[in-house]
Amino acid sequence: MAYDVIVIGLGGMGSAAAYRLAQRGRRVLGLERFAPVHTRGSSHGGSRITRQAYFEDPAYVPLLLRAHEMWDQVERDSGERIFHRVGGVLAGPPDSGTLTGSRASAEQYGLKHDVLDARETRKRFPTLRPEPDEIALYEEGAGFVVPEAAVRAHLELARRAGADLRFEEPVTHWEQGRVTTAEATYEAGHVVVCPGPWAPGLLGDLEIPFEVERIVQHYFTPAADGFDDHPVYIWDPADGNGFYGFPRIDGAVKVAFHTGGQPCTADTVDRVVHDHEVDAIRNATALPMPGIAGTYQRGATCMYTNTADRHFVIARHPGHDDVTVACGFSGHGFKFVPVVGEILADLATDGATRHPIALFDPARLRGGA
């Protein structure tokens, strides 16, 4: 059977792309190297922060506004609970990139937010203990999404719309209009590649120096009260030892470092969580959030696929007009899943999109770091 579009990779981005393409009446084949909703890539771990006061660049905000609308639609259509609006706190020195960037985005787009000094922060959120010279930005509309539920919902919606989804069938080669797996060779008018941490191999011809980074997620039973009804948070202290985390979900609070992981490959990543890694997160959280790192429950590894500037790659492939790519999400992509699916469907079917994606042009990164 010939397909209109083949989607390689059915994690967060690929599952959303398969759904949006099938929803538009395209004959879609989705290929995934593992079982559905697996834990081997970057779309697992129980929670991902979503926010709109975006310190990384104000250009992301219109995409986030659309994504929040689309999460609601996906929930209604699938019956899955995905988006939990619990609010979000970003804390640190007033001149930190996290605070200055978030304030700039919030002010530019008129996003509802509160800026709190240290005393106000401690009063409003007793679990947080900022230094006297630190501030916090509170965003009421922030929260978290459940990655497993999001992928499961998009896969089910894609199936309902007629997509042919195949699992445990890794892609070994792709070229103009043709994709080869361990099982067969398939043909299509267009190919969408969403490889996650397998980008360095599957998209080597982009000539982009992707770095795959091992990140550890830690789950604790907190030793203090107050974490059941709690916002998500990102702490950016002056010493650079920043971390982020979540309220208690299914009996555990999750906390992790956003940077400082180990370089790895998707096939050789160390999936063992070591004692020194647990000690490091305990030490980092001891003063600003005492009591959060109580009894250790478990750890899990995840992978970031980083670009040099930490911005995404979403575009028609510069060397193949019938191929669209989405990769290099650099540890902050999951909150964009539904709108990225829409963008990929636009690019695959129309060659363009109404969404602002100039920031994600691969030309900025090709040929060097």
JSON list of N, CA, C and O in Angstrom, two decimals, residues 47-51 86-90 128 142-145 216-220 227 230-236 242-249 252-258 281 285 289 292 304:
[
{"chain": "A", "resi": 47, "resn": "SER", "atom": "N", "xyz": [5.38, 13.58, 34.19]},
{"chain": "A", "resi": 47, "resn": "SER", "atom": "CA", "xyz": [5.04, 15.01, 34.25]},
{"chain": "A", "resi": 47, "resn": "SER", "atom": "C", "xyz": [6.04, 15.83, 33.45]},
{"chain": "A", "resi": 47, "resn": "SER", "atom": "O", "xyz": [7.23, 15.51, 33.39]},
{"chain": "A", "resi": 48, "resn": "ARG", "atom": "N", "xyz": [5.52, 16.90, 32.83]},
{"chain": "A", "resi": 48, "resn": "ARG", "atom": "CA", "xyz": [6.34, 17.90, 32.15]},
{"chain": "A", "resi": 48, "resn": "ARG", "atom": "C", "xyz": [5.74, 19.28, 32.44]},
{"chain": "A", "resi": 48, "resn": "ARG", "atom": "O", "xyz": [4.53, 19.47, 32.30]},
{"chain": "A", "resi": 49, "resn": "ILE", "atom": "N", "xyz": [6.58, 20.22, 32.83]},
{"chain": "A", "resi": 49, "resn": "ILE", "atom": "CA", "xyz": [6.10, 21.57, 33.11]},
{"chain": "A", "resi": 49, "resn": "ILE", "atom": "C", "xyz": [5.61, 22.22, 31.83]},
{"chain": "A", "resi": 49, "resn": "ILE", "atom": "O", "xyz": [6.22, 22.07, 30.76]},
{"chain": "A", "resi": 50, "resn": "THR", "atom": "N", "xyz": [4.51, 22.96, 31.94]},
{"chain": "A", "resi": 50, "resn": "THR", "atom": "CA", "xyz": [4.09, 23.83, 30.85]},
{"chain": "A", "resi": 50, "resn": "THR", "atom": "C", "xyz": [3.81, 25.21, 31.42]},
{"chain": "A", "resi": 50, "resn": "THR", "atom": "O", "xyz": [3.27, 25.36, 32.52]},
{"chain": "A", "resi": 51, "resn": "ARG", "atom": "N", "xyz": [4.24, 26.24, 30.70]},
{"chain": "A", "resi": 51, "resn": "ARG", "atom": "CA", "xyz": [4.13, 27.63, 31.13]},
{"chain": "A", "resi": 51, "resn": "ARG", "atom": "C", "xyz": [4.10, 28.49, 29.89]},
{"chain": "A", "resi": 51, "resn": "ARG", "atom": "O", "xyz": [4.40, 28.03, 28.79]},
{"chain": "A", "resi": 86, "resn": "VAL", "atom": "N", "xyz": [-1.92, 23.85, 37.79]},
{"chain": "A", "resi": 86, "resn": "VAL", "atom": "CA", "xyz": [-1.65, 24.00, 39.22]},
{"chain": "A", "resi": 86, "resn": "VAL", "atom": "C", "xyz": [-0.88, 25.28, 39.53]},
{"chain": "A", "resi": 86, "resn": "VAL", "atom": "O", "xyz": [-0.55, 25.55, 40.68]},
{"chain": "A", "resi": 87, "resn": "GLY", "atom": "N", "xyz": [-0.60, 26.09, 38.51]},
{"chain": "A", "resi": 87, "resn": "GLY", "atom": "CA", "xyz": [0.22, 27.29, 38.69]},
{"chain": "A", "resi": 87, "resn": "GLY", "atom": "C", "xyz": [1.69, 26.96, 38.63]},
{"chain": "A", "resi": 87, "resn": "GLY", "atom": "O", "xyz": [2.09, 25.79, 38.71]},
{"chain": "A", "resi": 88, "resn": "GLY", "atom": "N", "xyz": [2.50, 28.01, 38.49]},
{"chain": "A", "resi": 88, "resn": "GLY", "atom": "CA", "xyz": [3.94, 27.80, 38.39]},
{"chain": "A", "resi": 88, "resn": "GLY", "atom": "C", "xyz": [4.72, 28.94, 39.00]},
{"chain": "A", "resi": 88, "resn": "GLY", "atom": "O", "xyz": [4.33, 30.11, 38.88]},
{"chain": "A", "resi": 89, "resn": "VAL", "atom": "N", "xyz": [5.82, 28.61, 39.68]},
{"chain": "A", "resi": 89, "resn": "VAL", "atom": "CA", "xyz": [6.69, 29.59, 40.32]},
{"chain": "A", "resi": 89, "resn": "VAL", "atom": "C", "xyz": [8.09, 29.48, 39.71]},
{"chain": "A", "resi": 89, "resn": "VAL", "atom": "O", "xyz": [8.64, 28.39, 39.60]},
{"chain": "A", "resi": 90, "resn": "LEU", "atom": "N", "xyz": [8.64, 30.62, 39.33]},
{"chain": "A", "resi": 90, "resn": "LEU", "atom": "CA", "xyz": [10.03, 30.69, 38.90]},
{"chain": "A", "resi": 90, "resn": "LEU", "atom": "C", "xyz": [10.75, 31.59, 39.89]},
{"chain": "A", "resi": 90, "resn": "LEU", "atom": "O", "xyz": [10.31, 32.73, 40.14]},
{"chain": "A", "resi": 128, "resn": "LEU", "atom": "N", "xyz": [8.69, 27.13, 50.02]},
{"chain": "A", "resi": 128, "resn": "LEU", "atom": "CA", "xyz": [9.81, 27.78, 49.33]},
{"chain": "A", "resi": 128, "resn": "LEU", "atom": "C", "xyz": [10.52, 28.73, 50.29]},
{"chain": "A", "resi": 128, "resn": "LEU", "atom": "O", "xyz": [9.88, 29.52, 50.99]},
{"chain": "A", "resi": 142, "resn": "ALA", "atom": "N", "xyz": [0.11, 28.30, 34.52]},
{"chain": "A", "resi": 142, "resn": "ALA", "atom": "CA", "xyz": [1.10, 27.25, 34.31]},
{"chain": "A", "resi": 142, "resn": "ALA", "atom": "C", "xyz": [0.64, 25.96, 34.98]},
{"chain": "A", "resi": 142, "resn": "ALA", "atom": "O", "xyz": [-0.36, 25.91, 35.70]},
{"chain": "A", "resi": 143, "resn": "GLY", "atom": "N", "xyz": [1.39, 24.89, 34.74]},
{"chain": "A", "resi": 143, "resn": "GLY", "atom": "CA", "xyz": [1.07, 23.61, 35.35]},
{"chain": "A", "resi": 143, "resn": "GLY", "atom": "C", "xyz": [1.92, 22.52, 34.76]},
{"chain": "A", "resi": 143, "resn": "GLY", "atom": "O", "xyz": [3.08, 22.74, 34.41]},
{"chain": "A", "resi": 144, "resn": "PHE", "atom": "N", "xyz": [1.33, 21.34, 34.64]},
{"chain": "A", "resi": 144, "resn": "PHE", "atom": "CA", "xyz": [2.09, 20.24, 34.05]},
{"chain": "A", "resi": 144, "resn": "PHE", "atom": "C", "xyz": [1.18, 19.39, 33.17]},
{"chain": "A", "resi": 144, "resn": "PHE", "atom": "O", "xyz": [-0.04, 19.35, 33.35]},
{"chain": "A", "resi": 145, "resn": "VAL", "atom": "N", "xyz": [1.80, 18.75, 32.20]},
{"chain": "A", "resi": 145, "resn": "VAL", "atom": "CA", "xyz": [1.12, 17.77, 31.38]},
{"chain": "A", "resi": 145, "resn": "VAL", "atom": "C", "xyz": [1.72, 16.40, 31.66]},
{"chain": "A", "resi": 145, "resn": "VAL", "atom": "O", "xyz": [2.89, 16.28, 32.05]},
{"chain": "A", "resi": 216, "resn": "VAL", "atom": "N", "xyz": [18.59, 12.85, 34.86]},
{"chain": "A", "resi": 216, "resn": "VAL", "atom": "CA", "xyz": [17.99, 11.97, 35.84]},
{"chain": "A", "resi": 216, "resn": "VAL", "atom": "C", "xyz": [16.81, 12.66, 36.52]},
{"chain": "A", "resi": 216, "resn": "VAL", "atom": "O", "xyz": [16.92, 13.81, 36.96]},
{"chain": "A", "resi": 217, "resn": "GLN", "atom": "N", "xyz": [15.70, 11.97, 36.60]},
{"chain": "A", "resi": 217, "resn": "GLN", "atom": "CA", "xyz": [14.51, 12.43, 37.31]},
{"chain": "A", "resi": 217, "resn": "GLN", "atom": "C", "xyz": [14.42, 11.66, 38.63]},
{"chain": "A", "resi": 217, "resn": "GLN", "atom": "O", "xyz": [14.49, 10.43, 38.63]},
{"chain": "A", "resi": 218, "resn": "HIS", "atom": "N", "xyz": [14.25, 12.41, 39.72]},
{"chain": "A", "resi": 218, "resn": "HIS", "atom": "CA", "xyz": [14.23, 11.80, 41.06]},
{"chain": "A", "resi": 218, "resn": "HIS", "atom": "C", "xyz": [12.84, 11.92, 41.67]},
{"chain": "A", "resi": 218, "resn": "HIS", "atom": "O", "xyz": [12.18, 12.97, 41.57]},
{"chain": "A", "resi": 219, "resn": "TYR", "atom": "N", "xyz": [12.40, 10.86, 42.36]},
{"chain": "A", "resi": 219, "resn": "TYR", "atom": "CA", "xyz": [11.08, 10.81, 42.97]},
{"chain": "A", "resi": 219, "resn": "TYR", "atom": "C", "xyz": [11.23, 10.54, 44.47]},
{"chain": "A", "resi": 219, "resn": "TYR", "atom": "O", "xyz": [11.85, 9.54, 44.86]},
{"chain": "A", "resi": 220, "resn": "PHE", "atom": "N", "xyz": [10.66, 11.43, 45.29]},
{"chain": "A", "resi": 220, "resn": "PHE", "atom": "CA", "xyz": [10.77, 11.34, 46.74]},
{"chain": "A", "resi": 220, "resn": "PHE", "atom": "C", "xyz": [9.38, 11.33, 47.40]},
{"chain": "A", "resi": 220, "resn": "PHE", "atom": "O", "xyz": [8.43, 11.91, 46.87]},
{"chain": "A", "resi": 227, "resn": "PHE", "atom": "N", "xyz": [3.00, 19.71, 49.84]},
{"chain": "A", "resi": 227, "resn": "PHE", "atom": "CA", "xyz": [3.33, 19.41, 48.45]},
{"chain": "A", "resi": 227, "resn": "PHE", "atom": "C", "xyz": [2.18, 18.79, 47.66]},
{"chain": "A", "resi": 227, "resn": "PHE", "atom": "O", "xyz": [2.32, 18.53, 46.47]},
{"chain": "A", "resi": 230, "resn": "HIS", "atom": "N", "xyz": [0.32, 22.15, 45.25]},
{"chain": "A", "resi": 230, "resn": "HIS", "atom": "CA", "xyz": [1.57, 22.91, 45.09]},
{"chain": "A", "resi": 230, "resn": "HIS", "atom": "C", "xyz": [1.78, 23.24, 43.62]},
{"chain": "A", "resi": 230, "resn": "HIS", "atom": "O", "xyz": [1.46, 22.44, 42.74]},
{"chain": "A", "resi": 231, "resn": "PRO", "atom": "N", "xyz": [2.32, 24.41, 43.31]},
{"chain": "A", "resi": 231, "resn": "PRO", "atom": "CA", "xyz": [2.63, 24.72, 41.91]},
{"chain": "A", "resi": 231, "resn": "PRO", "atom": "C", "xyz": [3.87, 23.98, 41.44]},
{"chain": "A", "resi": 231, "resn": "PRO", "atom": "O", "xyz": [4.67, 23.49, 42.24]},
{"chain": "A", "resi": 232, "resn": "VAL", "atom": "N", "xyz": [4.01, 23.89, 40.12]},
{"chain": "A", "resi": 232, "resn": "VAL", "atom": "CA", "xyz": [5.30, 23.49, 39.57]},
{"chain": "A", "resi": 232, "resn": "VAL", "atom": "C", "xyz": [6.29, 24.63, 39.83]},
{"chain": "A", "resi": 232, "resn": "VAL", "atom": "O", "xyz": [5.89, 25.77, 40.11]},
{"chain": "A", "resi": 233, "resn": "TYR", "atom": "N", "xyz": [7.58, 24.35, 39.72]},
{"chain": "A", "resi": 233, "resn": "TYR", "atom": "CA", "xyz": [8.55, 25.39, 40.05]},
{"chain": "A", "resi": 233, "resn": "TYR", "atom": "C", "xyz": [9.85, 25.17, 39.27]},
{"chain": "A", "resi": 233, "resn": "TYR", "atom": "O", "xyz": [10.20, 24.06, 38.88]},
{"chain": "A", "resi": 234, "resn": "ILE", "atom": "N", "xyz": [10.51, 26.28, 39.03]},
{"chain": "A", "resi": 234, "resn": "ILE", "atom": "CA", "xyz": [11.88, 26.29, 38.47]},
{"chain": "A", "resi": 234, "resn": "ILE", "atom": "C", "xyz": [12.69, 27.23, 39.34]},
{"chain": "A", "resi": 234, "resn": "ILE", "atom": "O", "xyz": [12.33, 28.39, 39.52]},
{"chain": "A", "resi": 235, "resn": "TRP", "atom": "N", "xyz": [13.79, 26.72, 39.90]},
{"chain": "A", "resi": 235, "resn": "TRP", "atom": "CA", "xyz": [14.64, 27.53, 40.78]},
{"chain": "A", "resi": 235, "resn": "TRP", "atom": "C", "xyz": [15.96, 27.76, 40.06]},
{"chain": "A", "resi": 235, "resn": "TRP", "atom": "O", "xyz": [16.64, 26.82, 39.67]},
{"chain": "A", "resi": 236, "resn": "ASP", "atom": "N", "xyz": [16.32, 29.05, 39.90]},
{"chain": "A", "resi": 236, "resn": "ASP", "atom": "CA", "xyz": [17.54, 29.43, 39.18]},
{"chain": "A", "resi": 236, "resn": "ASP", "atom": "C", "xyz": [18.44, 30.23, 40.12]},
{"chain": "A", "resi": 236, "resn": "ASP", "atom": "O", "xyz": [18.48, 31.47, 40.04]},
{"chain": "A", "resi": 242, "resn": "GLY", "atom": "N", "xyz": [20.66, 25.05, 39.41]},
{"chain": "A", "resi": 242, "resn": "GLY", "atom": "CA", "xyz": [19.22, 25.15, 39.34]},
{"chain": "A", "resi": 242, "resn": "GLY", "atom": "C", "xyz": [18.52, 23.82, 39.22]},
{"chain": "A", "resi": 242, "resn": "GLY", "atom": "O", "xyz": [19.08, 22.83, 38.74]},
{"chain": "A", "resi": 243, "resn": "PHE", "atom": "N", "xyz": [17.26, 23.79, 39.64]},
{"chain": "A", "resi": 243, "resn": "PHE", "atom": "CA", "xyz": [16.46, 22.57, 39.57]},
{"chain": "A", "resi": 243, "resn": "PHE", "atom": "C", "xyz": [15.01, 22.94, 39.33]},
{"chain": "A", "resi": 243, "resn": "PHE", "atom": "O", "xyz": [14.62, 24.11, 39.42]},
{"chain": "A", "resi": 244, "resn": "TYR", "atom": "N", "xyz": [14.21, 21.94, 39.02]},
{"chain": "A", "resi": 244, "resn": "TYR", "atom": "CA", "xyz": [12.78, 22.15, 38.79]},
{"chain": "A", "resi": 244, "resn": "TYR", "atom": "C", "xyz": [12.02, 20.98, 39.39]},
{"chain": "A", "resi": 244, "resn": "TYR", "atom": "O", "xyz": [12.59, 19.92, 39.69]},
{"chain": "A", "resi": 245, "resn": "GLY", "atom": "N", "xyz": [10.71, 21.15, 39.56]},
{"chain": "A", "resi": 245, "resn": "GLY", "atom": "CA", "xyz": [9.95, 20.05, 40.14]},
{"chain": "A", "resi": 245, "resn": "GLY", "atom": "C", "xyz": [8.46, 20.28, 40.11]},
{"chain": "A", "resi": 245, "resn": "GLY", "atom": "O", "xyz": [7.95, 21.25, 39.55]},
{"chain": "A", "resi": 246, "resn": "PHE", "atom": "N", "xyz": [7.74, 19.38, 40.80]},
{"chain": "A", "resi": 246, "resn": "PHE", "atom": "CA", "xyz": [6.30, 19.23, 40.66]},
{"chain": "A", "resi": 246, "resn": "PHE", "atom": "C", "xyz": [5.65, 18.99, 42.02]},
{"chain": "A", "resi": 246, "resn": "PHE", "atom": "O", "xyz": [6.32, 18.64, 42.99]},
{"chain": "A", "resi": 247, "resn": "PRO", "atom": "N", "xyz": [4.33, 19.14, 42.10]},
{"chain": "A", "resi": 247, "resn": "PRO", "atom": "CA", "xyz": [3.63, 18.73, 43.31]},
{"chain": "A", "resi": 247, "resn": "PRO", "atom": "C", "xyz": [3.66, 17.21, 43.47]},
{"chain": "A", "resi": 247, "resn": "PRO", "atom": "O", "xyz": [4.16, 16.50, 42.59]},
{"chain": "A", "resi": 248, "resn": "ARG", "atom": "N", "xyz": [3.13, 16.74, 44.56]},
{"chain": "A", "resi": 248, "resn": "ARG", "atom": "CA", "xyz": [3.04, 15.29, 44.75]},
{"chain": "A", "resi": 248, "resn": "ARG", "atom": "C", "xyz": [2.05, 14.72, 43.74]},
{"chain": "A", "resi": 248, "resn": "ARG", "atom": "O", "xyz": [0.90, 15.14, 43.64]},
{"chain": "A", "resi": 249, "resn": "ILE", "atom": "N", "xyz": [2.52, 13.74, 42.96]},
{"chain": "A", "resi": 249, "resn": "ILE", "atom": "CA", "xyz": [1.71, 13.07, 41.96]},
{"chain": "A", "resi": 249, "resn": "ILE", "atom": "C", "xyz": [1.85, 11.57, 42.20]},
{"chain": "A", "resi": 249, "resn": "ILE", "atom": "O", "xyz": [2.97, 11.05, 42.24]},
{"chain": "A", "resi": 252, "resn": "ALA", "atom": "N", "xyz": [4.35, 10.72, 45.02]},
{"chain": "A", "resi": 252, "resn": "ALA", "atom": "CA", "xyz": [5.75, 11.15, 44.98]},
{"chain": "A", "resi": 252, "resn": "ALA", "atom": "C", "xyz": [5.88, 12.55, 44.40]},
{"chain": "A", "resi": 252, "resn": "ALA", "atom": "O", "xyz": [5.08, 12.97, 43.56]},
{"chain": "A", "resi": 253, "resn": "VAL", "atom": "N", "xyz": [6.88, 13.28, 44.88]},
{"chain": "A", "resi": 253, "resn": "VAL", "atom": "CA", "xyz": [7.26, 14.53, 44.23]},
{"chain": "A", "resi": 253, "resn": "VAL", "atom": "C", "xyz": [8.46, 14.25, 43.34]},
{"chain": "A", "resi": 253, "resn": "VAL", "atom": "O", "xyz": [9.36, 13.49, 43.71]},
{"chain": "A", "resi": 254, "resn": "LYS", "atom": "N", "xyz": [8.45, 14.84, 42.15]},
{"chain": "A", "resi": 254, "resn": "LYS", "atom": "CA", "xyz": [9.57, 14.69, 41.22]},
{"chain": "A", "resi": 254, "resn": "LYS", "atom": "C", "xyz": [10.38, 15.97, 41.19]},
{"chain": "A", "resi": 254, "resn": "LYS", "atom": "O", "xyz": [9.82, 17.06, 41.11]},
{"chain": "A", "resi": 255, "resn": "VAL", "atom": "N", "xyz": [11.70, 15.83, 41.23]},
{"chain": "A", "resi": 255, "resn": "VAL", "atom": "CA", "xyz": [12.60, 16.98, 41.17]},
{"chain": "A", "resi": 255, "resn": "VAL", "atom": "C", "xyz": [13.83, 16.57, 40.37]},
{"chain": "A", "resi": 255, "resn": "VAL", "atom": "O", "xyz": [14.25, 15.40, 40.40]},
{"chain": "A", "resi": 256, "resn": "ALA", "atom": "N", "xyz": [14.40, 17.52, 39.63]},
{"chain": "A", "resi": 256, "resn": "ALA", "atom": "CA", "xyz": [15.53, 17.18, 38.76]},
{"chain": "A", "resi": 256, "resn": "ALA", "atom": "C", "xyz": [16.32, 18.43, 38.42]},
{"chain": "A", "resi": 256, "resn": "ALA", "atom": "O", "xyz": [15.81, 19.56, 38.49]},
{"chain": "A", "resi": 257, "resn": "PHE", "atom": "N", "xyz": [17.58, 18.23, 38.04]},
{"chain": "A", "resi": 257, "resn": "PHE", "atom": "CA", "xyz": [18.38, 19.29, 37.45]},
{"chain": "A", "resi": 257, "resn": "PHE", "atom": "C", "xyz": [18.01, 19.42, 35.97]},
{"chain": "A", "resi": 257, "resn": "PHE", "atom": "O", "xyz": [17.78, 18.41, 35.30]},
{"chain": "A", "resi": 258, "resn": "HIS", "atom": "N", "xyz": [18.04, 20.64, 35.47]},
{"chain": "A", "resi": 258, "resn": "HIS", "atom": "CA", "xyz": [17.73, 20.87, 34.06]},
{"chain": "A", "resi": 258, "resn": "HIS", "atom": "C", "xyz": [19.00, 20.82, 33.20]},
{"chain": "A", "resi": 258, "resn": "HIS", "atom": "O", "xyz": [18.92, 20.60, 31.99]},
{"chain": "A", "resi": 281, "resn": "ILE", "atom": "N", "xyz": [21.06, 16.07, 44.25]},
{"chain": "A", "resi": 281, "resn": "ILE", "atom": "CA", "xyz": [19.76, 16.76, 44.24]},
{"chain": "A", "resi": 281, "resn": "ILE", "atom": "C", "xyz": [19.30, 17.05, 45.68]},
{"chain": "A", "resi": 281, "resn": "ILE", "atom": "O", "xyz": [18.66, 18.07, 45.94]},
{"chain": "A", "resi": 285, "resn": "THR", "atom": "N", "xyz": [18.54, 21.05, 46.96]},
{"chain": "A", "resi": 285, "resn": "THR", "atom": "CA", "xyz": [17.20, 21.45, 47.42]},
{"chain": "A", "resi": 285, "resn": "THR", "atom": "C", "xyz": [17.13, 21.70, 48.92]},
{"chain": "A", "resi": 285, "resn": "THR", "atom": "O", "xyz": [16.11, 22.22, 49.40]},
{"chain": "A", "resi": 289, "resn": "MET", "atom": "N", "xyz": [14.26, 24.46, 49.47]},
{"chain": "A", "resi": 289, "resn": "MET", "atom": "CA", "xyz": [13.01, 23.72, 49.63]},
{"chain": "A", "resi": 289, "resn": "MET", "atom": "C", "xyz": [13.20, 22.60, 50.67]},
{"chain": "A", "resi": 289, "resn": "MET", "atom": "O", "xyz": [13.14, 21.41, 50.35]},
{"chain": "A", "resi": 292, "resn": "ILE", "atom": "N", "xyz": [11.61, 18.61, 50.91]},
{"chain": "A", "resi": 292, "resn": "ILE", "atom": "CA", "xyz": [11.13, 17.98, 49.68]},
{"chain": "A", "resi": 292, "resn": "ILE", "atom": "C", "xyz": [11.81, 16.64, 49.43]},
{"chain": "A", "resi": 292, "resn": "ILE", "atom": "O", "xyz": [11.18, 15.68, 49.01]},
{"chain": "A", "resi": 304, "resn": "TYR", "atom": "N", "xyz": [17.77, 14.51, 26.73]},
{"chain": "A", "resi": 304, "resn": "TYR", "atom": "CA", "xyz": [17.56, 15.73, 25.97]},
{"chain": "A", "resi": 304, "resn": "TYR", "atom": "C", "xyz": [18.36, 15.61, 24.67]},
{"chain": "A", "resi": 304, "resn": "TYR", "atom": "O", "xyz": [19.49, 15.10, 24.68]}
]
